Every structure is written in C-alpha cells, then in structure tokens.
Short mmCIF file of C-alpha atoms in Angstrom, two decimals:
data_model
loop_
_atom_site.label_atom_id
_atom_site.label_comp_id
_atom_site.label_asym_id
_atom_site.label_seq_id
_atom_site.Cartn_x
_atom_site.Cartn_y
_atom_site.Cartn_z
CA UNK A 684 32.78 17.92 3.57
CA UNK A 685 29.14 18.54 4.46
CA UNK A 686 26.87 15.96 6.04
CA UNK A 687 25.07 15.34 2.74
CA UNK A 688 28.36 15.03 0.88
CA UNK A 689 29.48 12.46 3.43
CA UNK A 690 26.29 10.47 2.84
CA UNK A 691 27.00 10.43 -0.89
CA UNK A 692 30.58 9.36 -0.32
CA UNK A 693 29.90 6.69 2.30
CA UNK A 694 27.94 3.53 1.81
CA UNK A 695 24.36 4.79 2.32
CA UNK A 696 22.36 3.43 5.23
CA UNK A 697 18.73 3.84 6.25
CA UNK A 698 20.06 5.41 9.47
CA UNK A 699 21.37 8.32 7.39
CA UNK A 700 17.72 9.34 7.04
CA UNK A 701 17.83 10.21 10.74
CA UNK A 702 20.97 12.32 10.53
CA UNK A 703 20.63 15.89 11.77
CA UNK A 704 20.11 17.62 8.38
CA UNK A 705 17.55 15.02 7.19
CA UNK A 706 15.74 14.20 10.43
CA UNK A 707 13.00 16.88 10.13
CA UNK A 708 11.94 15.73 6.66
CA UNK A 709 12.12 12.07 7.68
CA UNK A 710 9.86 12.66 10.67
CA UNK A 711 7.31 14.54 8.56
CA UNK A 712 7.26 12.18 5.59
CA UNK A 713 7.43 9.03 7.70
CA UNK A 714 4.74 10.53 9.93
CA UNK A 715 2.40 10.93 6.97
CA UNK A 716 2.83 7.30 5.97
CA UNK A 717 2.35 6.26 9.60
CA UNK A 718 -0.96 8.11 9.83
CA UNK A 719 -2.25 6.40 6.69
CA UNK A 720 -1.07 2.92 7.67
CA UNK A 721 -1.96 2.91 11.37
CA UNK A 722 -5.39 4.44 10.82
CA UNK A 723 -6.18 1.74 8.26
CA UNK A 724 -5.69 -1.01 10.85
CA UNK A 725 -7.06 0.85 13.86
CA UNK A 726 -10.39 1.54 12.16
CA UNK A 727 -10.66 -2.04 10.91
CA UNK A 728 -10.36 -3.12 14.54
CA UNK A 729 -12.86 -0.65 16.04
CA UNK A 730 -15.47 -0.88 13.26
CA UNK A 731 -17.54 -3.51 15.12
CA UNK A 732 -17.56 -1.20 18.16
CA UNK A 733 -18.86 1.66 16.01
CA UNK A 734 -21.73 -0.49 14.78
CA UNK A 735 -22.61 -1.65 18.30
CA UNK A 736 -22.69 1.96 19.49
CA UNK A 737 -24.50 3.82 16.69
CA UNK A 738 -25.77 1.10 14.34
CA UNK A 739 -25.31 0.97 10.57
CA UNK A 740 -24.25 -2.64 10.09
CA UNK A 741 -25.50 -2.56 6.49
CA UNK A 742 -23.03 0.26 5.77
CA UNK A 743 -20.05 -1.26 7.58
CA UNK A 744 -18.28 -2.34 4.38
CA UNK A 745 -18.09 1.26 3.19
CA UNK A 746 -16.01 2.32 6.21
CA UNK A 747 -12.95 0.86 4.50
CA UNK A 748 -14.10 1.12 0.88
CA UNK A 749 -14.60 4.89 0.94
CA UNK A 750 -11.35 5.40 2.82
CA UNK A 751 -9.37 3.48 0.18
CA UNK A 752 -11.08 5.19 -2.76
CA UNK A 753 -10.61 8.65 -1.25
CA UNK A 754 -6.96 7.84 -0.51
CA UNK A 755 -6.41 7.04 -4.20
CA UNK A 756 -7.97 10.39 -5.08
CA UNK A 757 -5.72 12.08 -2.52
CA UNK A 758 -2.57 10.58 -4.04
CA UNK A 759 -3.75 11.68 -7.50
CA UNK A 760 -4.30 15.20 -6.17
CA UNK A 761 -0.58 15.45 -5.39
CA UNK A 762 0.13 15.23 -9.12
CA UNK A 763 -2.97 17.15 -10.27
CA UNK A 764 -2.89 20.00 -7.75
CA UNK A 765 -3.42 23.59 -8.97
CA UNK A 766 -0.51 25.01 -10.94
CA UNK A 767 2.11 26.75 -8.81
CA UNK A 768 1.07 25.02 -5.58
CA UNK A 769 4.12 23.74 -3.72
CA UNK A 770 4.36 20.33 -2.06
CA UNK A 771 4.69 21.86 1.40
CA UNK A 772 1.35 23.60 0.92
CA UNK A 773 -0.22 20.34 -0.22
CA UNK A 774 1.21 18.56 2.83
CA UNK A 775 -0.29 21.15 5.20
CA UNK A 776 -3.64 20.87 3.43
CA UNK A 777 -3.55 17.08 3.54
CA UNK A 778 -2.80 17.06 7.27
CA UNK A 779 -5.64 19.50 7.98
CA UNK A 780 -8.06 17.49 5.84
CA UNK A 781 -7.05 14.32 7.67
CA UNK A 782 -7.66 16.04 10.99
CA UNK A 783 -11.05 17.33 9.81
CA UNK A 784 -12.11 13.87 8.71
CA UNK A 785 -11.03 12.46 12.06
CA UNK A 786 -13.11 15.11 13.86
CA UNK A 787 -16.19 14.28 11.78
CA UNK A 788 -15.80 10.60 12.67
CA UNK A 789 -15.30 11.40 16.36
CA UNK A 790 -18.54 13.40 16.71
CA UNK A 791 -20.66 11.31 14.31
CA UNK A 792 -24.05 10.23 15.61
CA UNK A 793 -24.83 7.89 12.74
CA UNK A 794 -23.00 5.67 10.29
CA UNK A 795 -23.59 7.95 7.25
CA UNK A 796 -21.73 10.73 9.08
CA UNK A 797 -18.91 8.32 9.91
CA UNK A 798 -18.68 7.48 6.19
CA UNK A 799 -18.41 11.16 5.30
CA UNK A 800 -15.63 11.51 7.84
CA UNK A 801 -13.84 8.43 6.52
CA UNK A 802 -13.94 9.78 2.96
CA UNK A 803 -12.50 13.13 4.10
CA UNK A 804 -9.94 11.35 6.28
CA UNK A 805 -8.96 9.01 3.44
CA UNK A 806 -8.36 11.91 1.05
CA UNK A 807 -6.02 13.54 3.54
CA UNK A 808 -4.23 10.27 4.32
CA UNK A 809 -3.78 9.46 0.62
CA UNK A 810 -2.36 12.91 0.03
CA UNK A 811 0.20 12.48 2.82
CA UNK A 812 1.18 9.00 1.62
CA UNK A 813 1.58 10.21 -1.96
CA UNK A 814 3.71 13.13 -0.78
CA UNK A 815 6.12 10.75 0.94
CA UNK A 816 7.23 9.54 -2.50
CA UNK A 817 6.87 12.91 -4.23
CA UNK A 818 9.22 14.55 -1.71
CA UNK A 819 11.96 11.90 -1.93
CA UNK A 820 13.94 13.65 -4.66
CA UNK A 821 13.75 17.00 -2.85
CA UNK A 822 14.40 15.74 0.68
CA UNK A 823 17.22 13.24 0.11
CA UNK A 824 20.29 12.75 -2.08
CA UNK A 825 19.79 10.04 -4.71
CA UNK A 826 21.75 7.33 -2.83
CA UNK A 827 19.08 7.51 -0.11
CA UNK A 828 16.01 7.17 -2.32
CA UNK A 829 15.87 3.41 -1.81
CA UNK A 830 16.47 3.90 1.91
CA UNK A 831 13.45 6.17 2.19
CA UNK A 832 11.32 3.52 0.44
CA UNK A 833 12.72 0.94 2.86
CA UNK A 834 11.63 3.12 5.78
CA UNK A 835 8.10 3.42 4.40
CA UNK A 836 7.91 -0.36 4.01
CA UNK A 837 9.06 -0.76 7.62
CA UNK A 838 6.34 1.62 8.78
CA UNK A 839 3.67 -0.47 7.05
CA UNK A 840 5.09 -3.60 8.62
CA UNK A 841 5.07 -2.15 12.12
CA UNK A 842 1.58 -0.72 11.57
CA UNK A 843 0.26 -4.14 10.62
CA UNK A 844 1.41 -5.41 14.01
CA UNK A 845 0.58 -2.46 16.27
CA UNK A 846 -2.44 -0.95 14.49
CA UNK A 847 -4.88 -3.67 15.59
CA UNK A 848 -3.37 -3.61 19.09
CA UNK A 849 -3.97 0.14 19.38
CA UNK A 850 -7.45 -0.32 17.97
CA UNK A 851 -8.18 -2.85 20.71
CA UNK A 852 -7.49 -0.18 23.33
CA UNK A 853 -10.41 1.87 21.96
CA UNK A 854 -12.84 -0.96 21.25
CA UNK A 855 -15.00 -0.73 24.40
CA UNK A 856 -18.28 1.21 24.42
CA UNK A 857 -17.91 4.69 22.91
CA UNK A 858 -14.15 4.75 23.35
CA UNK A 859 -13.82 4.40 19.57
CA UNK A 860 -14.50 8.14 19.35
CA UNK A 861 -11.25 8.83 21.20
CA UNK A 862 -9.33 6.86 18.55
CA UNK A 863 -10.42 9.50 16.03
CA UNK A 864 -10.35 12.48 18.38
CA UNK A 865 -6.68 12.00 19.25
CA UNK A 866 -5.78 12.43 15.58
CA UNK A 867 -7.29 15.92 15.30
CA UNK A 868 -4.54 17.88 17.11
CA UNK A 869 -1.92 15.65 15.48
CA UNK A 870 -3.15 16.67 12.03
CA UNK A 871 -3.11 20.34 13.03
CA UNK A 872 0.43 20.04 14.41
CA UNK A 873 1.73 18.39 11.26
CA UNK A 874 0.13 21.09 9.12
CA UNK A 875 1.79 23.81 11.22
CA UNK A 876 5.21 22.15 11.05
CA UNK A 877 5.15 21.39 7.30
CA UNK A 878 6.45 24.81 6.12
CA UNK A 879 9.22 24.71 8.71
CA UNK A 880 10.48 21.14 8.53
CA UNK A 881 9.95 20.10 4.90
CA UNK A 882 12.34 21.23 2.14
CA UNK A 883 11.28 23.65 -0.55
CA UNK A 884 9.92 21.78 -3.57
CA UNK A 885 9.36 23.85 -6.69
CA UNK A 886 6.49 23.02 -9.02
CA UNK A 887 8.36 21.69 -12.06
CA UNK A 888 5.47 19.75 -13.62
CA UNK A 889 4.70 19.92 -17.31
CA UNK A 890 1.67 22.01 -18.25
CA UNK A 891 -1.56 20.18 -19.02
CA UNK A 892 -5.22 19.85 -18.14
CA UNK A 893 -6.56 17.56 -15.43
CA UNK A 894 -7.50 14.17 -16.97
CA UNK A 895 -10.96 14.08 -15.42
CA UNK A 896 -12.23 11.07 -17.39
CA UNK A 897 -9.28 8.87 -16.42
CA UNK A 898 -9.63 9.86 -12.76
CA UNK A 899 -13.36 9.06 -12.73
CA UNK A 900 -12.83 5.67 -14.37
CA UNK A 901 -9.99 4.78 -12.02
CA UNK A 902 -12.02 5.72 -8.95
CA UNK A 903 -14.95 3.70 -10.29
CA UNK A 904 -12.66 0.70 -10.62
CA UNK A 905 -11.32 1.14 -7.08
CA UNK A 906 -14.82 1.52 -5.60
CA UNK A 907 -16.18 -1.49 -7.48
CA UNK A 908 -13.36 -3.85 -6.56
CA UNK A 909 -13.19 -2.60 -2.97
CA UNK A 910 -16.92 -3.16 -2.55
CA UNK A 911 -16.57 -6.58 -4.18
CA UNK A 912 -14.19 -7.52 -1.41
CA UNK A 913 -17.00 -7.04 1.12
CA UNK A 914 -19.69 -9.07 -0.68
CA UNK A 915 -20.32 -12.68 0.30
CA UNK A 916 -22.27 -13.79 -2.80
CA UNK A 917 -19.70 -15.19 -5.22
CA UNK A 918 -21.65 -14.33 -8.38
CA UNK A 919 -22.17 -10.73 -7.32
CA UNK A 920 -18.54 -10.44 -6.28
CA UNK A 921 -17.39 -11.76 -9.66
CA UNK A 922 -19.62 -9.29 -11.53
CA UNK A 923 -18.24 -6.37 -9.51
CA UNK A 924 -14.65 -7.47 -10.14
CA UNK A 925 -15.37 -7.80 -13.87
CA UNK A 926 -16.88 -4.31 -13.90
CA UNK A 927 -13.83 -2.98 -12.06
CA UNK A 928 -11.52 -4.59 -14.61
CA UNK A 929 -13.51 -2.99 -17.44
CA UNK A 930 -13.26 0.42 -15.76
CA UNK A 931 -9.50 0.16 -15.20
CA UNK A 932 -8.80 -1.22 -18.69
CA UNK A 933 -10.95 1.52 -20.18
CA UNK A 934 -8.95 4.10 -18.24
CA UNK A 935 -5.69 2.63 -19.56
CA UNK A 936 -6.96 2.66 -23.16
CA UNK A 937 -7.95 6.30 -22.86
CA UNK A 938 -4.67 7.09 -21.13
CA UNK A 939 -2.67 5.54 -23.96
CA UNK A 940 -4.50 7.53 -26.65
CA UNK A 941 -4.71 10.84 -24.80
CA UNK A 942 -2.19 13.67 -24.74
CA UNK A 943 -3.61 14.66 -21.36
CA UNK A 944 -2.31 11.91 -19.05
CA UNK A 945 -2.92 10.84 -15.50
CA UNK A 946 0.14 8.53 -15.46
CA UNK A 947 3.73 9.23 -16.53
CA UNK A 948 4.68 8.63 -20.16
CA UNK A 949 5.09 4.95 -20.99
CA UNK A 950 3.19 3.72 -17.93
CA UNK A 951 0.57 1.93 -20.04
CA UNK A 952 2.91 0.55 -22.71
CA UNK A 953 4.55 -2.73 -21.72
CA UNK A 954 7.39 -2.07 -24.15
CA UNK A 955 8.45 0.71 -21.74
CA UNK A 956 10.30 -0.34 -18.57
CA UNK A 957 8.29 1.94 -16.28
CA UNK A 958 5.10 0.06 -17.24
CA UNK A 959 6.73 -3.25 -16.34
CA UNK A 960 7.83 -1.82 -12.99
CA UNK A 961 4.24 -0.85 -12.17
CA UNK A 962 3.01 -4.26 -13.37
CA UNK A 963 5.50 -6.00 -11.09
CA UNK A 964 4.39 -3.90 -8.12
CA UNK A 965 0.71 -4.53 -8.85
CA UNK A 966 1.01 -8.31 -9.16
CA UNK A 967 3.22 -8.58 -6.07
CA UNK A 968 0.51 -6.93 -3.99
CA UNK A 969 -2.32 -8.92 -5.59
CA UNK A 970 -0.58 -12.09 -4.42
CA UNK A 971 0.37 -10.77 -0.98
CA UNK A 972 -3.17 -9.67 -0.14
CA UNK A 973 -4.27 -13.31 -0.13
CA UNK A 974 -2.94 -13.23 3.43
CA UNK A 975 -6.29 -11.82 4.60
CA UNK A 976 -7.57 -15.40 4.97
CA UNK A 977 -4.54 -16.71 6.84
CA UNK A 978 -5.93 -16.00 10.35
CA UNK A 979 -9.10 -17.94 9.54
CA UNK A 980 -7.22 -20.89 8.10
CA UNK A 981 -4.86 -21.00 11.07
CA UNK A 982 -7.78 -21.10 13.50
CA UNK A 983 -10.05 -23.46 11.53
CA UNK A 984 -7.43 -25.92 10.26
CA UNK A 985 -4.51 -25.74 12.69
CA UNK A 986 -6.21 -25.15 16.04
CA UNK A 987 -4.43 -21.83 16.60
CA UNK A 988 -6.06 -19.34 19.01
CA UNK A 989 -7.42 -16.06 17.54
CA UNK A 990 -4.77 -13.98 19.32
CA UNK A 991 -1.91 -16.20 18.18
CA UNK A 992 -3.23 -16.33 14.62
CA UNK A 993 -3.08 -12.54 14.51
CA UNK A 994 0.54 -12.49 15.62
CA UNK A 995 1.49 -15.28 13.21
CA UNK A 996 -0.14 -13.41 10.31
CA UNK A 997 1.91 -10.35 11.26
CA UNK A 998 4.96 -12.40 10.21
CA UNK A 999 4.03 -11.54 6.61
CA UNK A 1000 4.59 -7.86 7.36
CA UNK A 1001 7.67 -8.64 9.45
CA UNK A 1002 9.14 -10.54 6.50
CA UNK A 1003 8.60 -7.50 4.25
CA UNK A 1004 10.24 -5.21 6.80
CA UNK A 1005 13.30 -7.37 7.45
CA UNK A 1006 13.86 -8.02 3.75
CA UNK A 1007 13.65 -4.30 3.03
CA UNK A 1008 16.45 -3.59 5.49
CA UNK A 1009 18.47 -6.56 4.23
CA UNK A 1010 18.32 -5.49 0.58
CA UNK A 1011 18.63 -1.78 1.28
CA UNK A 1012 22.42 -1.89 0.84
CA UNK A 1013 22.16 -3.33 -2.69
CA UNK A 1014 22.50 -1.22 -5.81
CA UNK A 1015 23.01 -1.52 -9.55
CA UNK A 1016 22.73 -5.02 -10.95
CA UNK A 1017 22.46 -6.54 -7.47
CA UNK A 1018 19.30 -4.50 -6.90
CA UNK A 1019 17.83 -5.87 -10.14
CA UNK A 1020 18.65 -9.41 -9.04
CA UNK A 1021 16.97 -8.74 -5.68
CA UNK A 1022 13.75 -7.80 -7.48
CA UNK A 1023 13.75 -11.04 -9.51
CA UNK A 1024 14.66 -13.24 -6.54
CA UNK A 1025 12.00 -11.54 -4.42
CA UNK A 1026 9.31 -12.22 -7.02
CA UNK A 1027 10.37 -15.87 -7.26
CA UNK A 1028 10.34 -16.26 -3.48
CA UNK A 1029 6.84 -14.80 -3.19
CA UNK A 1030 5.43 -17.01 -5.96
CA UNK A 1031 7.03 -20.22 -4.65
CA UNK A 1032 6.15 -19.69 -0.99
CA UNK A 1033 2.58 -18.71 -1.87
CA UNK A 1034 2.24 -22.01 -3.73
CA UNK A 1035 3.74 -23.83 -0.74
CA UNK A 1036 0.83 -22.64 1.43
CA UNK A 1037 -1.46 -24.70 -0.81
CA UNK A 1038 0.23 -27.71 0.78
CA UNK A 1039 1.11 -26.74 4.34
CA UNK A 1040 -1.57 -24.17 5.28
CA UNK A 1041 -4.30 -26.10 3.43
CA UNK A 1042 -4.05 -29.10 5.73
CA UNK A 1043 -6.32 -30.64 8.35
CA UNK A 1044 -4.01 -30.15 11.31
CA UNK A 1045 -6.36 -29.86 14.28
CA UNK A 1046 -3.65 -31.24 16.55
CA UNK A 1047 -1.37 -28.30 15.62
CA UNK A 1048 1.43 -30.64 14.57
CA UNK A 1049 4.58 -28.55 14.18
CA UNK A 1050 5.73 -30.59 11.19
CA UNK A 1051 2.86 -29.00 9.26
CA UNK A 1052 2.43 -25.68 11.06
CA UNK A 1053 6.09 -24.62 11.04
CA UNK A 1054 6.48 -24.91 7.22
CA UNK A 1055 3.23 -22.95 6.85
CA UNK A 1056 4.52 -20.19 9.14
CA UNK A 1057 7.83 -20.07 7.26
CA UNK A 1058 5.88 -19.76 4.00
CA UNK A 1059 3.88 -16.84 5.40
CA UNK A 1060 7.05 -15.05 6.50
CA UNK A 1061 8.73 -15.62 3.14
CA UNK A 1062 5.73 -14.27 1.22
CA UNK A 1063 6.36 -10.88 2.79
CA UNK A 1064 10.13 -11.32 2.58
CA UNK A 1065 9.92 -11.74 -1.19
CA UNK A 1066 8.01 -8.48 -1.63
CA UNK A 1067 10.28 -6.55 0.73
CA UNK A 1068 13.40 -7.80 -1.02
CA UNK A 1069 12.64 -5.84 -4.17
CA UNK A 1070 10.03 -3.20 -3.30
CA UNK A 1071 12.37 -0.29 -2.51
CA UNK A 1072 14.34 -0.99 -5.68
CA UNK A 1073 11.13 -0.93 -7.73
CA UNK A 1074 10.27 2.47 -6.26
CA UNK A 1075 13.77 3.75 -7.05
CA UNK A 1076 13.43 2.52 -10.64
CA UNK A 1077 10.18 4.44 -11.07
CA UNK A 1078 11.79 7.65 -9.85
CA UNK A 1079 14.78 7.17 -12.16
CA UNK A 1080 12.82 6.21 -15.27
CA UNK A 1081 10.68 9.35 -15.57
CA UNK A 1082 11.50 12.95 -16.31
CA UNK A 1083 11.42 15.62 -13.59
CA UNK A 1084 8.24 17.06 -15.08
CA UNK A 1085 6.44 13.76 -14.47
CA UNK A 1086 7.89 12.85 -11.06
CA UNK A 1087 4.71 13.81 -9.21
CA UNK A 1088 2.60 11.65 -11.52
CA UNK A 1089 5.02 8.76 -11.05
CA UNK A 1090 4.98 9.13 -7.26
CA UNK A 1091 1.18 9.31 -7.13
CA UNK A 1092 0.96 6.22 -9.33
CA UNK A 1093 2.99 4.22 -6.79
CA UNK A 1094 0.33 4.77 -4.13
CA UNK A 1095 -2.44 4.12 -6.66
CA UNK A 1096 -0.87 0.82 -7.75
CA UNK A 1097 -0.55 -0.22 -4.09
CA UNK A 1098 -4.23 0.46 -3.46
CA UNK A 1099 -5.36 -1.24 -6.67
CA UNK A 1100 -3.22 -4.31 -6.07
CA UNK A 1101 -4.49 -4.73 -2.52
CA UNK A 1102 -8.12 -4.17 -3.54
CA UNK A 1103 -8.00 -6.60 -6.45
CA UNK A 1104 -6.12 -9.15 -4.36
CA UNK A 1105 -8.71 -9.05 -1.59
CA UNK A 1106 -11.63 -9.31 -4.00
CA UNK A 1107 -10.11 -12.15 -6.05
CA UNK A 1108 -9.27 -14.05 -2.88
CA UNK A 1109 -12.91 -13.82 -1.83
CA UNK A 1110 -14.14 -15.19 -5.15
CA UNK A 1111 -11.69 -18.10 -5.00
CA UNK A 1112 -12.40 -19.23 -1.44
CA UNK A 1113 -16.17 -18.95 -1.84
CA UNK A 1114 -16.07 -20.86 -5.12
CA UNK A 1115 -13.77 -23.53 -3.69
CA UNK A 1116 -15.98 -24.56 -0.78
CA UNK A 1117 -15.38 -22.22 2.16
CA UNK A 1118 -19.15 -21.77 2.66
CA UNK A 1119 -20.56 -24.66 0.63
CA UNK A 1120 -19.91 -27.38 1.70
CA UNK A 1121 -17.97 -25.63 4.47
CA UNK A 1122 -16.53 -27.50 7.41
CA UNK A 1123 -12.99 -28.85 7.48
CA UNK A 1124 -13.17 -30.35 3.99
CA UNK A 1125 -14.50 -27.13 2.47
CA UNK A 1126 -11.93 -25.02 4.28
CA UNK A 1127 -9.06 -27.24 3.16
CA UNK A 1128 -10.29 -27.00 -0.43
CA UNK A 1129 -10.67 -23.22 -0.19
CA UNK A 1130 -7.15 -22.77 1.21
CA UNK A 1131 -5.64 -25.10 -1.37
CA UNK A 1132 -7.17 -23.42 -4.41
CA UNK A 1133 -6.63 -19.92 -3.03
CA UNK A 1134 -2.86 -20.32 -2.86
CA UNK A 1135 -2.58 -22.36 -6.03
CA UNK A 1136 -4.41 -19.73 -8.06
CA UNK A 1137 -2.93 -16.69 -6.28
CA UNK A 1138 0.56 -17.95 -7.09
CA UNK A 1139 -0.24 -17.41 -10.79
CA UNK A 1140 -0.07 -13.59 -10.66
CA UNK A 1141 3.26 -14.19 -8.94
CA UNK A 1142 4.49 -15.81 -12.16
CA UNK A 1143 3.53 -12.63 -14.02
CA UNK A 1144 5.59 -10.66 -11.52
CA UNK A 1145 8.55 -12.97 -12.11
CA UNK A 1146 8.28 -12.59 -15.90
CA UNK A 1147 8.03 -8.80 -15.66
CA UNK A 1148 10.89 -8.57 -13.18
CA UNK A 1149 13.22 -10.52 -15.47
CA UNK A 1150 13.05 -7.61 -17.90
CA UNK A 1151 14.15 -5.19 -15.16
CA UNK A 1152 17.31 -6.92 -13.96
CA UNK A 1153 19.67 -4.38 -15.54
CA UNK A 1154 20.07 -0.89 -14.00
CA UNK A 1155 17.67 1.66 -15.50
CA UNK A 1156 19.14 4.23 -17.88
CA UNK A 1157 19.56 7.69 -16.49
CA UNK A 1158 17.05 10.18 -17.84
CA UNK A 1159 18.23 13.49 -19.23
CA UNK A 1160 17.16 16.14 -16.77
#
C-alpha cells in the first residue's frame, strides 16, 4: 500500500499533509498563504513608520486598500489566466510579482511609489493565496481537502499573532525598508522551486471569454468599501458603502444573466447550495471583522494596557485555529452540524459582547472582563468550527471545469466579507457615539450597538447554514 493509499484508508489527520510525499506541496502552498497573511499584518504595523520617514499621511489609507483590491484581482487571475497556462506557472509568476512589489516598496522614496509597490505586491499575494485552494484537488487526496483548509486557517491565526510582532521589529527609523527587502529573495526562491515541488495541474477549465465587466464592477466594490473603512466621516462612509453594495449587486445581476461568468454556476442563485455556502462564508467574516474595535474597547473601557489588548484580541484568531483542528476530524453529517453550530456560536457570542465588552469597567473587574474575553475567543471558535467544511463543500459542489473559479471565489468572498465588515463596523460605532459625544458613555454606547447590530448578519449565516447540514451530492466528473 502506498503512502497516499494509507492516508485514504486511515482516519485522515492534518499531520498527513506533512508526510513525505505531500510535504513539498504543503510547504509551497502553505508558504503562499503565509506570505499573504503575514505581510498584511506586518505592513499595518510599520505603516506609521513609513509616513514618519517619507511622508504621505494623506495617502496612508491606500496602503491597505490597494493591497486588498489587487489581491482580489490576483485571486481572479488564477481562474482567468490565459488558456493552457498551468497552475505551477501561475505560482511562479505570482511569487515573482510579489517579490517585485516588495522591492518597489523597499526602495520607494515617496508614498505614491509605495502604493505602486503595494498594488503589485497585493496582486502577487492574492495569486498565491488563490492557488492554495486551486491546487488542493491536485496536491492532496480528497480526504485531506478539509485538512488543507484547516492548515490555511491555522496560518492566518498564527499570522494575526506574530505579524504585528514582526512588524514591530522593523518599526524604527528606515528599518521598515528591510521588512520589504527580505521578501524579495524569498519570492524568487519560491518561484524557482514551484516547478519542482508542486504537482502537475492540467488546465481543465471550460472555454470562455474573460468577464471584464464583472471583474471591473467587483473591483470597484472592493475599492469603495475598503476606502470606506478608512474614512472617519460617517455620512461619507455610508455613501461609499452604499456605492460598493450597488457595484457588487450589479455585478451579481450581470453574472446571473451572462453566459460568460466570473463565478461558478449557481453561485448567484440562492436556490443552489454553492451560493448558500458562499453566503455563509461572507456573513461569518462580516461579523468576525467587528473585532477590529476590540483593542480600543479593552483599553478605553476595561483599563487594559495596549500590549495586553493586542494579545487578548489575538484570542479571536486563536479560537479560529483551535476550532479548525478540533473539527478537522469530522466528516459527512457531522461536518454539516459543525457548520451550523459554529454559526450559532459566532452569532451568540458576538451578541454577548454587547453586554460584557460594552461595560464601564475601569477597575478591570474579572467578573466582567473574563466573560468578554471568552466571548472574543468563541467568536473565532465559531468560524473555525465550520470554515474548512465550507471550503470542502465548495470544491465538491462544482464541476472540474469550474474548480478554479470556485477556488478564486473563496479568496474573493474572504476579502469582501472582511472589507464590508470593517466598513460597517465604522459606520455603527461612529453613529452610536464613539466620537460624539465620545468619552466613556459614548464608547459604551458604540460597543453595545456594534455587537448588537453585527450579530444580525450572524443570524443570516445561521439560516443559510441550516440548509447545508446534509452532505453535498457528488458531482459527475
């Protein structure tokens, strides 16, 4: 019996991904996700240092916005690449593009040049992240598909904790340039190793033209909502979010009527299970992204130090990671139940923060702080409990010819959910008193309404997940 046969016969474990025949692919695919995730948090940490060194405070918001938008375009490129181009070639190109963007950032003398580098870097990072899902069916036997998704979730969790720490190492003076410069040879090395370590992946996509209009409208939506997340004025933020919604809805309408699709068949029709899977993923991330205000609330309301608030907020990511490993052994109907239970946990614990986190607790009383911390951990735990199973459902519900589209859509949904969640959270807290009247009373009000209202998308996730509790039917290949 071969090693892969043994994996299929035994109860699959995430550690099988690191077995000798699978280790090269795991290192390459996990490495791509790591680059995307860690660079997201490192740059967020060193951005103030960049501004202090070369100026450009008025453009600071675009450092992240352009990176996210370009990453979405990179994930789309995986599915829309030129006909006959193999995934290994795309991986090598993505790694080189990421390295080039890092080099541009490292030598930039002004903020506009940094933004160009971030856009190039984001495209490469999005390509590598999208390939992690696109390669799953070629790199691993089917019993390990959920395990690979679990690994990617763990990488994001670890990156949330260590990314800012690494960024802090490069935050003095012009040291931020080294944070980018170190990535240049890494990108080149990954590009060189791609043809040797990644499995062959034939181009089995269906023929069709590139859906330019849908791509443009989707990118417009991502840019608008990402920029909205950086605006302080509530009215302006709301207008930008509304415009983003119009752009995304318009894209979906065109997608539904067009024969030339950006998304896999059925992805925009709620009667189809794959659409409900994507909806569940989107709403889970919208809710989870409300955690961006947790550090502020911990410091302002509970007397927690800035350093400790950062580590406590990382419990959200830790919850996701631990739940992913916990539920990774589930399959069949148990996996469907895990998705539903995870959605319920996220919605309930998010609502609980409206009570425990939104409290004037300057004395740091543990009777209030501990339940709040548990709620934060369980928010992430709920998402992690079902995320890998949602990814596996996507891969099982679409035909081989649309697997690349389905994989790219996973990364796109992640980016959209996070962007909309951040922007909506900003509108809520600003409208609920964070700035006016401000102070303790305003902050308590902002925290309360944020987690009351952000629990509502969680109810949508619960409703959608209830329709996914049975194992997906196998597609005819």
